[in-house]
């Protein structure tokens, strides 16, 4: 929050419209100064950073970088969005004697590592650019897929390769892909980030279909090797078309490569983080368990393998829609209602599903809204972060919610009651309540920006 006392020093001819858009009233604080944790000097440096940043806003190289980031997210976050396929395959084939909650832990380790390493990879992106981060991430992800193809169903080895190695590798690719786009855009930052996040949805659509078609024909191992080849190709193309050098608006910061947790001095940053943390406990539950739920509840229906692609297809549309709407009405204004709606979807449509048609409707709507959620989360954080520390601040944020990503889905899996007709009800209630509570906290964050809910934030 910019302090009213430093308003004159914030004026800049090229950014005045942006400041008006993000701060409807600079004449008075949006909330009492007694609860503002940032100092005036910190606000001043933030203002200076916002006024000195360089944003191409649609230049050809900037949009090529968006395309490159789309490919990186396709080959990184897209694989994480595919874990529902692995959850179902492991439960029915490779690890049939292993509890679902234990299998789910493999996927949540991936998410937790990706998020926790964001504070390092984001800061490195601010300081040095994305070139070597992409090289490391591409090689690591491809290698982990190839190594996984040689593992004969041993739980700890799958944890090591798919959970640990792949999670670390993705952590050095997915976050910089968002951060580099944030450096290049401001007015259309939501749209640009939405396109990048659409890569995760596209990967979540195509990878499960590829696996489901290839595994019966060439086997699980060779399907993984094909995925490794695709991953390497995506990173190679991205490196060839993206702006890989150090961002202009981070130059001159001698310590910009260090993790930056100074955002937690801002009460808005803290409350948004708390709301996102609680929401993350339930957000991924449908993604991981929807296929096994369908196979268990509707065993005669042969659609379970298509639910995850449907989920991610609608999510792909949601990521772009969320970016466009967020740019127009405000990221936080849209964020908390979408989060609330996700919770109500679980507590109503999923919990009371009585037919396969209702389940497909839930998958479509939840997928679309979760895509909006995925786009708005980094956009909200970027809105309250200085440009020269954008990657580090987003990374620090994700490193905290990594804990929720790690424990959330396994907790839900542990609530599945085997050998009962209502075995998934505890799981569904858990996901819905977590999302609703998280949304209420995010609404509190919105009130900190001002009581006028029509103002753009």
PDB file of C-alpha atoms in Angstrom, residues 179-393:
ATOM      1  CA  UNK A 179       8.082 -14.370 -13.286  1.00  0.00           C
ATOM      2  CA  UNK A 180       9.669 -13.505 -16.634  1.00  0.00           C
ATOM      3  CA  UNK A 181       6.229 -12.673 -18.051  1.00  0.00           C
ATOM      4  CA  UNK A 182       5.458 -10.517 -15.026  1.00  0.00           C
ATOM      5  CA  UNK A 183       8.576  -8.469 -15.776  1.00  0.00           C
ATOM      6  CA  UNK A 184       7.432  -7.826 -19.350  1.00  0.00           C
ATOM      7  CA  UNK A 185       3.803  -6.802 -18.748  1.00  0.00           C
ATOM      8  CA  UNK A 186       1.857  -4.617 -16.366  1.00  0.00           C
ATOM      9  CA  UNK A 187      -1.378  -3.378 -17.926  1.00  0.00           C
ATOM     10  CA  UNK A 188      -2.068  -6.779 -19.505  1.00  0.00           C
ATOM     11  CA  UNK A 189      -0.275  -8.842 -16.886  1.00  0.00           C
ATOM     12  CA  UNK A 190      -3.358 -10.888 -16.040  1.00  0.00           C
ATOM     13  CA  UNK A 191      -3.911 -11.870 -19.666  1.00  0.00           C
ATOM     14  CA  UNK A 192      -0.241 -12.756 -20.163  1.00  0.00           C
ATOM     15  CA  UNK A 193      -0.154 -14.872 -17.007  1.00  0.00           C
ATOM     16  CA  UNK A 194      -3.433 -16.477 -18.039  1.00  0.00           C
ATOM     17  CA  UNK A 195      -1.918 -17.591 -21.336  1.00  0.00           C
ATOM     18  CA  UNK A 196       1.090 -18.998 -19.480  1.00  0.00           C
ATOM     19  CA  UNK A 197      -1.114 -20.876 -17.013  1.00  0.00           C
ATOM     20  CA  UNK A 198      -3.129 -22.216 -19.952  1.00  0.00           C
ATOM     21  CA  UNK A 199      -0.042 -24.277 -20.722  1.00  0.00           C
ATOM     22  CA  UNK A 200      -0.653 -26.200 -17.512  1.00  0.00           C
ATOM     23  CA  UNK A 201      -4.218 -26.878 -18.608  1.00  0.00           C
ATOM     24  CA  UNK A 202      -3.102 -27.945 -22.082  1.00  0.00           C
ATOM     25  CA  UNK A 203      -0.588 -30.348 -20.580  1.00  0.00           C
ATOM     26  CA  UNK A 204      -3.251 -31.657 -18.238  1.00  0.00           C
ATOM     27  CA  UNK A 205      -5.485 -32.338 -21.243  1.00  0.00           C
ATOM     28  CA  UNK A 206      -2.997 -33.883 -23.661  1.00  0.00           C
ATOM     29  CA  UNK A 207      -0.742 -35.899 -21.351  1.00  0.00           C
ATOM     30  CA  UNK A 208      -3.555 -38.053 -19.845  1.00  0.00           C
ATOM     31  CA  UNK A 209      -4.979 -38.781 -23.302  1.00  0.00           C
ATOM     32  CA  UNK A 210      -1.535 -39.685 -24.624  1.00  0.00           C
ATOM     33  CA  UNK A 211      -0.876 -41.953 -21.645  1.00  0.00           C
ATOM     34  CA  UNK A 212      -4.290 -43.640 -21.814  1.00  0.00           C
ATOM     35  CA  UNK A 213      -3.834 -44.342 -25.538  1.00  0.00           C
ATOM     36  CA  UNK A 214      -0.160 -45.353 -25.473  1.00  0.00           C
ATOM     37  CA  UNK A 215      -0.035 -47.483 -22.314  1.00  0.00           C
ATOM     38  CA  UNK A 216      -2.258 -50.298 -23.708  1.00  0.00           C
ATOM     39  CA  UNK A 217      -0.275 -50.278 -26.977  1.00  0.00           C
ATOM     40  CA  UNK A 218       3.395 -49.774 -26.080  1.00  0.00           C
ATOM     41  CA  UNK A 219       3.291 -50.119 -22.292  1.00  0.00           C
ATOM     42  CA  UNK A 220       3.686 -47.756 -19.352  1.00  0.00           C
ATOM     43  CA  UNK A 221       7.487 -47.523 -19.630  1.00  0.00           C
ATOM     44  CA  UNK A 222       7.598 -46.463 -23.276  1.00  0.00           C
ATOM     45  CA  UNK A 223       4.734 -44.015 -22.748  1.00  0.00           C
ATOM     46  CA  UNK A 224       6.898 -42.291 -20.131  1.00  0.00           C
ATOM     47  CA  UNK A 225       9.817 -42.134 -22.574  1.00  0.00           C
ATOM     48  CA  UNK A 226       7.604 -40.487 -25.180  1.00  0.00           C
ATOM     49  CA  UNK A 227       6.590 -37.930 -22.538  1.00  0.00           C
ATOM     50  CA  UNK A 228      10.272 -37.311 -21.768  1.00  0.00           C
ATOM     51  CA  UNK A 229      10.953 -36.569 -25.438  1.00  0.00           C
ATOM     52  CA  UNK A 230       8.010 -34.138 -25.577  1.00  0.00           C
ATOM     53  CA  UNK A 231       9.252 -32.394 -22.450  1.00  0.00           C
ATOM     54  CA  UNK A 232      12.746 -31.915 -23.857  1.00  0.00           C
ATOM     55  CA  UNK A 233      11.293 -30.528 -27.095  1.00  0.00           C
ATOM     56  CA  UNK A 234       9.117 -28.000 -25.229  1.00  0.00           C
ATOM     57  CA  UNK A 235      12.040 -26.620 -23.230  1.00  0.00           C
ATOM     58  CA  UNK A 236      14.264 -26.456 -26.320  1.00  0.00           C
ATOM     59  CA  UNK A 237      11.699 -24.459 -28.297  1.00  0.00           C
ATOM     60  CA  UNK A 238      11.070 -22.175 -25.330  1.00  0.00           C
ATOM     61  CA  UNK A 239      14.765 -21.382 -24.978  1.00  0.00           C
ATOM     62  CA  UNK A 240      14.955 -20.489 -28.659  1.00  0.00           C
ATOM     63  CA  UNK A 241      12.072 -17.973 -28.640  1.00  0.00           C
ATOM     64  CA  UNK A 242      12.095 -16.457 -25.124  1.00  0.00           C
ATOM     65  CA  UNK A 243      13.888 -13.438 -23.686  1.00  0.00           C
ATOM     66  CA  UNK A 244      16.433 -15.322 -21.606  1.00  0.00           C
ATOM     67  CA  UNK A 245      18.630 -12.477 -20.329  1.00  0.00           C
ATOM     68  CA  UNK A 246      18.288 -10.725 -17.005  1.00  0.00           C
ATOM     69  CA  UNK A 247      15.123  -8.574 -16.887  1.00  0.00           C
ATOM     70  CA  UNK A 248      15.710  -4.824 -17.292  1.00  0.00           C
ATOM     71  CA  UNK A 249      13.556  -3.898 -14.319  1.00  0.00           C
ATOM     72  CA  UNK A 250      15.632  -6.064 -11.951  1.00  0.00           C
ATOM     73  CA  UNK A 251      19.046  -4.710 -12.930  1.00  0.00           C
ATOM     74  CA  UNK A 252      20.985  -2.755 -10.401  1.00  0.00           C
ATOM     75  CA  UNK A 253      19.829  -4.840  -7.426  1.00  0.00           C
ATOM     76  CA  UNK A 254      22.977  -6.423  -6.047  1.00  0.00           C
ATOM     77  CA  UNK A 255      21.136  -8.818  -3.766  1.00  0.00           C
ATOM     78  CA  UNK A 256      18.251  -9.621  -6.114  1.00  0.00           C
ATOM     79  CA  UNK A 257      19.300 -13.246  -6.324  1.00  0.00           C
ATOM     80  CA  UNK A 258      18.503 -13.760  -2.637  1.00  0.00           C
ATOM     81  CA  UNK A 259      15.122 -15.095  -1.465  1.00  0.00           C
ATOM     82  CA  UNK A 260      12.921 -12.170  -0.429  1.00  0.00           C
ATOM     83  CA  UNK A 261      10.498 -12.615   2.460  1.00  0.00           C
ATOM     84  CA  UNK A 262      10.054  -8.885   3.090  1.00  0.00           C
ATOM     85  CA  UNK A 263       6.587  -9.114   1.595  1.00  0.00           C
ATOM     86  CA  UNK A 264       5.392 -10.549   4.909  1.00  0.00           C
ATOM     87  CA  UNK A 265       5.897  -7.115   6.451  1.00  0.00           C
ATOM     88  CA  UNK A 266       2.778  -6.106   4.504  1.00  0.00           C
ATOM     89  CA  UNK A 267      -0.453  -7.204   6.180  1.00  0.00           C
ATOM     90  CA  UNK A 268      -2.166  -7.576   2.784  1.00  0.00           C
ATOM     91  CA  UNK A 269       0.501 -10.001   1.609  1.00  0.00           C
ATOM     92  CA  UNK A 270       0.153 -12.019   4.829  1.00  0.00           C
ATOM     93  CA  UNK A 271      -3.643 -12.277   4.671  1.00  0.00           C
ATOM     94  CA  UNK A 272      -3.650 -13.239   0.990  1.00  0.00           C
ATOM     95  CA  UNK A 273      -1.060 -15.905   1.788  1.00  0.00           C
ATOM     96  CA  UNK A 274      -3.174 -17.240   4.664  1.00  0.00           C
ATOM     97  CA  UNK A 275      -6.282 -17.455   2.488  1.00  0.00           C
ATOM     98  CA  UNK A 276      -4.440 -19.154  -0.350  1.00  0.00           C
ATOM     99  CA  UNK A 277      -2.814 -21.567   2.126  1.00  0.00           C
ATOM    100  CA  UNK A 278      -6.149 -22.775   3.493  1.00  0.00           C
ATOM    101  CA  UNK A 279      -7.656 -22.982   0.004  1.00  0.00           C
ATOM    102  CA  UNK A 280      -4.754 -25.103  -1.227  1.00  0.00           C
ATOM    103  CA  UNK A 281      -5.673 -27.772   1.317  1.00  0.00           C
ATOM    104  CA  UNK A 282      -8.731 -28.617  -0.751  1.00  0.00           C
ATOM    105  CA  UNK A 283      -8.020 -27.215  -4.210  1.00  0.00           C
ATOM    106  CA  UNK A 284      -6.226 -30.247  -5.633  1.00  0.00           C
ATOM    107  CA  UNK A 285      -8.489 -32.915  -4.125  1.00  0.00           C
ATOM    108  CA  UNK A 286     -10.867 -33.241  -7.124  1.00  0.00           C
ATOM    109  CA  UNK A 287      -7.936 -33.290  -9.556  1.00  0.00           C
ATOM    110  CA  UNK A 288      -6.318 -36.235  -7.800  1.00  0.00           C
ATOM    111  CA  UNK A 289      -9.349 -38.328  -6.927  1.00  0.00           C
ATOM    112  CA  UNK A 290     -12.000 -37.663  -9.571  1.00  0.00           C
ATOM    113  CA  UNK A 291     -10.969 -40.605 -11.779  1.00  0.00           C
ATOM    114  CA  UNK A 292     -10.793 -43.134  -8.941  1.00  0.00           C
ATOM    115  CA  UNK A 293     -14.076 -41.723  -7.554  1.00  0.00           C
ATOM    116  CA  UNK A 294     -15.825 -42.259 -10.894  1.00  0.00           C
ATOM    117  CA  UNK A 295     -14.399 -45.758 -11.326  1.00  0.00           C
ATOM    118  CA  UNK A 296     -15.576 -46.694  -7.825  1.00  0.00           C
ATOM    119  CA  UNK A 297     -19.027 -45.078  -7.816  1.00  0.00           C
ATOM    120  CA  UNK A 298     -19.892 -45.731 -11.470  1.00  0.00           C
ATOM    121  CA  UNK A 299     -17.940 -48.898 -12.336  1.00  0.00           C
ATOM    122  CA  UNK A 300     -20.038 -49.658 -15.427  1.00  0.00           C
ATOM    123  CA  UNK A 301     -19.375 -46.251 -16.982  1.00  0.00           C
ATOM    124  CA  UNK A 302     -16.278 -46.147 -19.177  1.00  0.00           C
ATOM    125  CA  UNK A 303     -15.672 -42.425 -18.904  1.00  0.00           C
ATOM    126  CA  UNK A 304     -13.359 -42.181 -15.908  1.00  0.00           C
ATOM    127  CA  UNK A 305     -10.219 -41.904 -18.052  1.00  0.00           C
ATOM    128  CA  UNK A 306     -11.713 -38.882 -19.842  1.00  0.00           C
ATOM    129  CA  UNK A 307     -12.664 -36.901 -16.752  1.00  0.00           C
ATOM    130  CA  UNK A 308      -9.178 -35.495 -16.174  1.00  0.00           C
ATOM    131  CA  UNK A 309      -8.798 -34.268 -19.793  1.00  0.00           C
ATOM    132  CA  UNK A 310     -12.263 -32.682 -19.544  1.00  0.00           C
ATOM    133  CA  UNK A 311     -11.257 -31.089 -16.249  1.00  0.00           C
ATOM    134  CA  UNK A 312      -8.075 -29.620 -17.715  1.00  0.00           C
ATOM    135  CA  UNK A 313      -9.734 -28.527 -20.979  1.00  0.00           C
ATOM    136  CA  UNK A 314     -12.207 -26.346 -19.116  1.00  0.00           C
ATOM    137  CA  UNK A 315      -9.367 -25.228 -16.850  1.00  0.00           C
ATOM    138  CA  UNK A 316      -7.419 -24.087 -19.904  1.00  0.00           C
ATOM    139  CA  UNK A 317     -10.332 -21.849 -20.912  1.00  0.00           C
ATOM    140  CA  UNK A 318     -10.604 -20.630 -17.328  1.00  0.00           C
ATOM    141  CA  UNK A 319      -6.969 -19.521 -17.113  1.00  0.00           C
ATOM    142  CA  UNK A 320      -7.310 -17.156 -20.056  1.00  0.00           C
ATOM    143  CA  UNK A 321     -10.780 -15.976 -19.003  1.00  0.00           C
ATOM    144  CA  UNK A 322      -9.503 -15.243 -15.508  1.00  0.00           C
ATOM    145  CA  UNK A 323      -6.642 -13.156 -16.854  1.00  0.00           C
ATOM    146  CA  UNK A 324      -8.896 -11.063 -19.094  1.00  0.00           C
ATOM    147  CA  UNK A 325     -11.537 -10.498 -16.400  1.00  0.00           C
ATOM    148  CA  UNK A 326      -8.904  -9.800 -13.757  1.00  0.00           C
ATOM    149  CA  UNK A 327      -7.339  -7.071 -15.884  1.00  0.00           C
ATOM    150  CA  UNK A 328     -10.756  -5.424 -16.210  1.00  0.00           C
ATOM    151  CA  UNK A 329     -12.321  -5.695 -12.745  1.00  0.00           C
ATOM    152  CA  UNK A 330      -9.345  -6.370 -10.483  1.00  0.00           C
ATOM    153  CA  UNK A 331      -7.565  -9.595  -9.563  1.00  0.00           C
ATOM    154  CA  UNK A 332      -8.564  -9.734  -5.907  1.00  0.00           C
ATOM    155  CA  UNK A 333     -12.136  -8.664  -6.703  1.00  0.00           C
ATOM    156  CA  UNK A 334     -12.486 -11.823  -8.779  1.00  0.00           C
ATOM    157  CA  UNK A 335     -10.242 -14.108  -6.744  1.00  0.00           C
ATOM    158  CA  UNK A 336     -12.191 -14.531  -3.530  1.00  0.00           C
ATOM    159  CA  UNK A 337     -15.647 -15.089  -5.148  1.00  0.00           C
ATOM    160  CA  UNK A 338     -14.197 -17.753  -7.455  1.00  0.00           C
ATOM    161  CA  UNK A 339     -12.590 -19.473  -4.471  1.00  0.00           C
ATOM    162  CA  UNK A 340     -15.904 -19.393  -2.605  1.00  0.00           C
ATOM    163  CA  UNK A 341     -17.746 -20.808  -5.611  1.00  0.00           C
ATOM    164  CA  UNK A 342     -15.258 -23.692  -5.866  1.00  0.00           C
ATOM    165  CA  UNK A 343     -16.065 -24.648  -2.288  1.00  0.00           C
ATOM    166  CA  UNK A 344     -19.812 -24.500  -2.884  1.00  0.00           C
ATOM    167  CA  UNK A 345     -19.393 -26.684  -5.977  1.00  0.00           C
ATOM    168  CA  UNK A 346     -17.799 -29.409  -3.868  1.00  0.00           C
ATOM    169  CA  UNK A 347     -20.381 -29.130  -1.095  1.00  0.00           C
ATOM    170  CA  UNK A 348     -23.355 -29.117  -3.441  1.00  0.00           C
ATOM    171  CA  UNK A 349     -22.866 -30.559  -6.912  1.00  0.00           C
ATOM    172  CA  UNK A 350     -20.134 -33.101  -6.135  1.00  0.00           C
ATOM    173  CA  UNK A 351     -21.431 -34.129  -2.710  1.00  0.00           C
ATOM    174  CA  UNK A 352     -24.961 -34.704  -4.045  1.00  0.00           C
ATOM    175  CA  UNK A 353     -23.988 -36.284  -7.363  1.00  0.00           C
ATOM    176  CA  UNK A 354     -26.586 -38.884  -8.347  1.00  0.00           C
ATOM    177  CA  UNK A 355     -25.638 -39.540 -11.971  1.00  0.00           C
ATOM    178  CA  UNK A 356     -22.687 -39.512 -14.316  1.00  0.00           C
ATOM    179  CA  UNK A 357     -24.148 -36.421 -16.008  1.00  0.00           C
ATOM    180  CA  UNK A 358     -24.010 -34.489 -12.740  1.00  0.00           C
ATOM    181  CA  UNK A 359     -20.434 -35.610 -12.203  1.00  0.00           C
ATOM    182  CA  UNK A 360     -19.381 -34.441 -15.671  1.00  0.00           C
ATOM    183  CA  UNK A 361     -21.103 -31.102 -15.026  1.00  0.00           C
ATOM    184  CA  UNK A 362     -19.140 -30.756 -11.788  1.00  0.00           C
ATOM    185  CA  UNK A 363     -15.866 -31.588 -13.550  1.00  0.00           C
ATOM    186  CA  UNK A 364     -16.512 -28.980 -16.262  1.00  0.00           C
ATOM    187  CA  UNK A 365     -17.483 -26.151 -13.905  1.00  0.00           C
ATOM    188  CA  UNK A 366     -14.836 -26.912 -11.279  1.00  0.00           C
ATOM    189  CA  UNK A 367     -12.143 -27.205 -13.928  1.00  0.00           C
ATOM    190  CA  UNK A 368     -13.085 -23.837 -15.431  1.00  0.00           C
ATOM    191  CA  UNK A 369     -13.119 -22.057 -12.065  1.00  0.00           C
ATOM    192  CA  UNK A 370      -9.903 -23.685 -10.845  1.00  0.00           C
ATOM    193  CA  UNK A 371      -8.254 -22.369 -14.015  1.00  0.00           C
ATOM    194  CA  UNK A 372      -9.338 -18.858 -13.044  1.00  0.00           C
ATOM    195  CA  UNK A 373      -7.958 -19.471  -9.532  1.00  0.00           C
ATOM    196  CA  UNK A 374      -4.580 -20.598 -10.904  1.00  0.00           C
ATOM    197  CA  UNK A 375      -4.210 -17.449 -13.020  1.00  0.00           C
ATOM    198  CA  UNK A 376      -5.334 -14.968 -10.387  1.00  0.00           C
ATOM    199  CA  UNK A 377      -3.125 -16.212  -7.547  1.00  0.00           C
ATOM    200  CA  UNK A 378       0.238 -15.000  -8.954  1.00  0.00           C
ATOM    201  CA  UNK A 379      -1.457 -11.911 -10.418  1.00  0.00           C
ATOM    202  CA  UNK A 380      -2.747 -10.886  -6.972  1.00  0.00           C
ATOM    203  CA  UNK A 381       0.723 -11.310  -5.460  1.00  0.00           C
ATOM    204  CA  UNK A 382       2.355  -9.330  -8.283  1.00  0.00           C
ATOM    205  CA  UNK A 383      -0.100  -6.495  -7.664  1.00  0.00           C
ATOM    206  CA  UNK A 384       1.334  -5.888  -4.177  1.00  0.00           C
ATOM    207  CA  UNK A 385       4.996  -6.577  -5.028  1.00  0.00           C
ATOM    208  CA  UNK A 386       7.751  -4.286  -6.383  1.00  0.00           C
ATOM    209  CA  UNK A 387       8.706  -5.042  -9.978  1.00  0.00           C
ATOM    210  CA  UNK A 388      12.411  -5.635  -9.332  1.00  0.00           C
ATOM    211  CA  UNK A 389      11.520  -8.278  -6.722  1.00  0.00           C
ATOM    212  CA  UNK A 390       8.548  -9.776  -8.534  1.00  0.00           C
ATOM    213  CA  UNK A 391       9.941 -13.274  -9.015  1.00  0.00           C
ATOM    214  CA  UNK A 392      11.342 -13.463  -5.492  1.00  0.00           C
ATOM    215  CA  UNK A 393       8.109 -12.212  -3.881  1.00  0.00           C
TER     216      UNK A 393
END
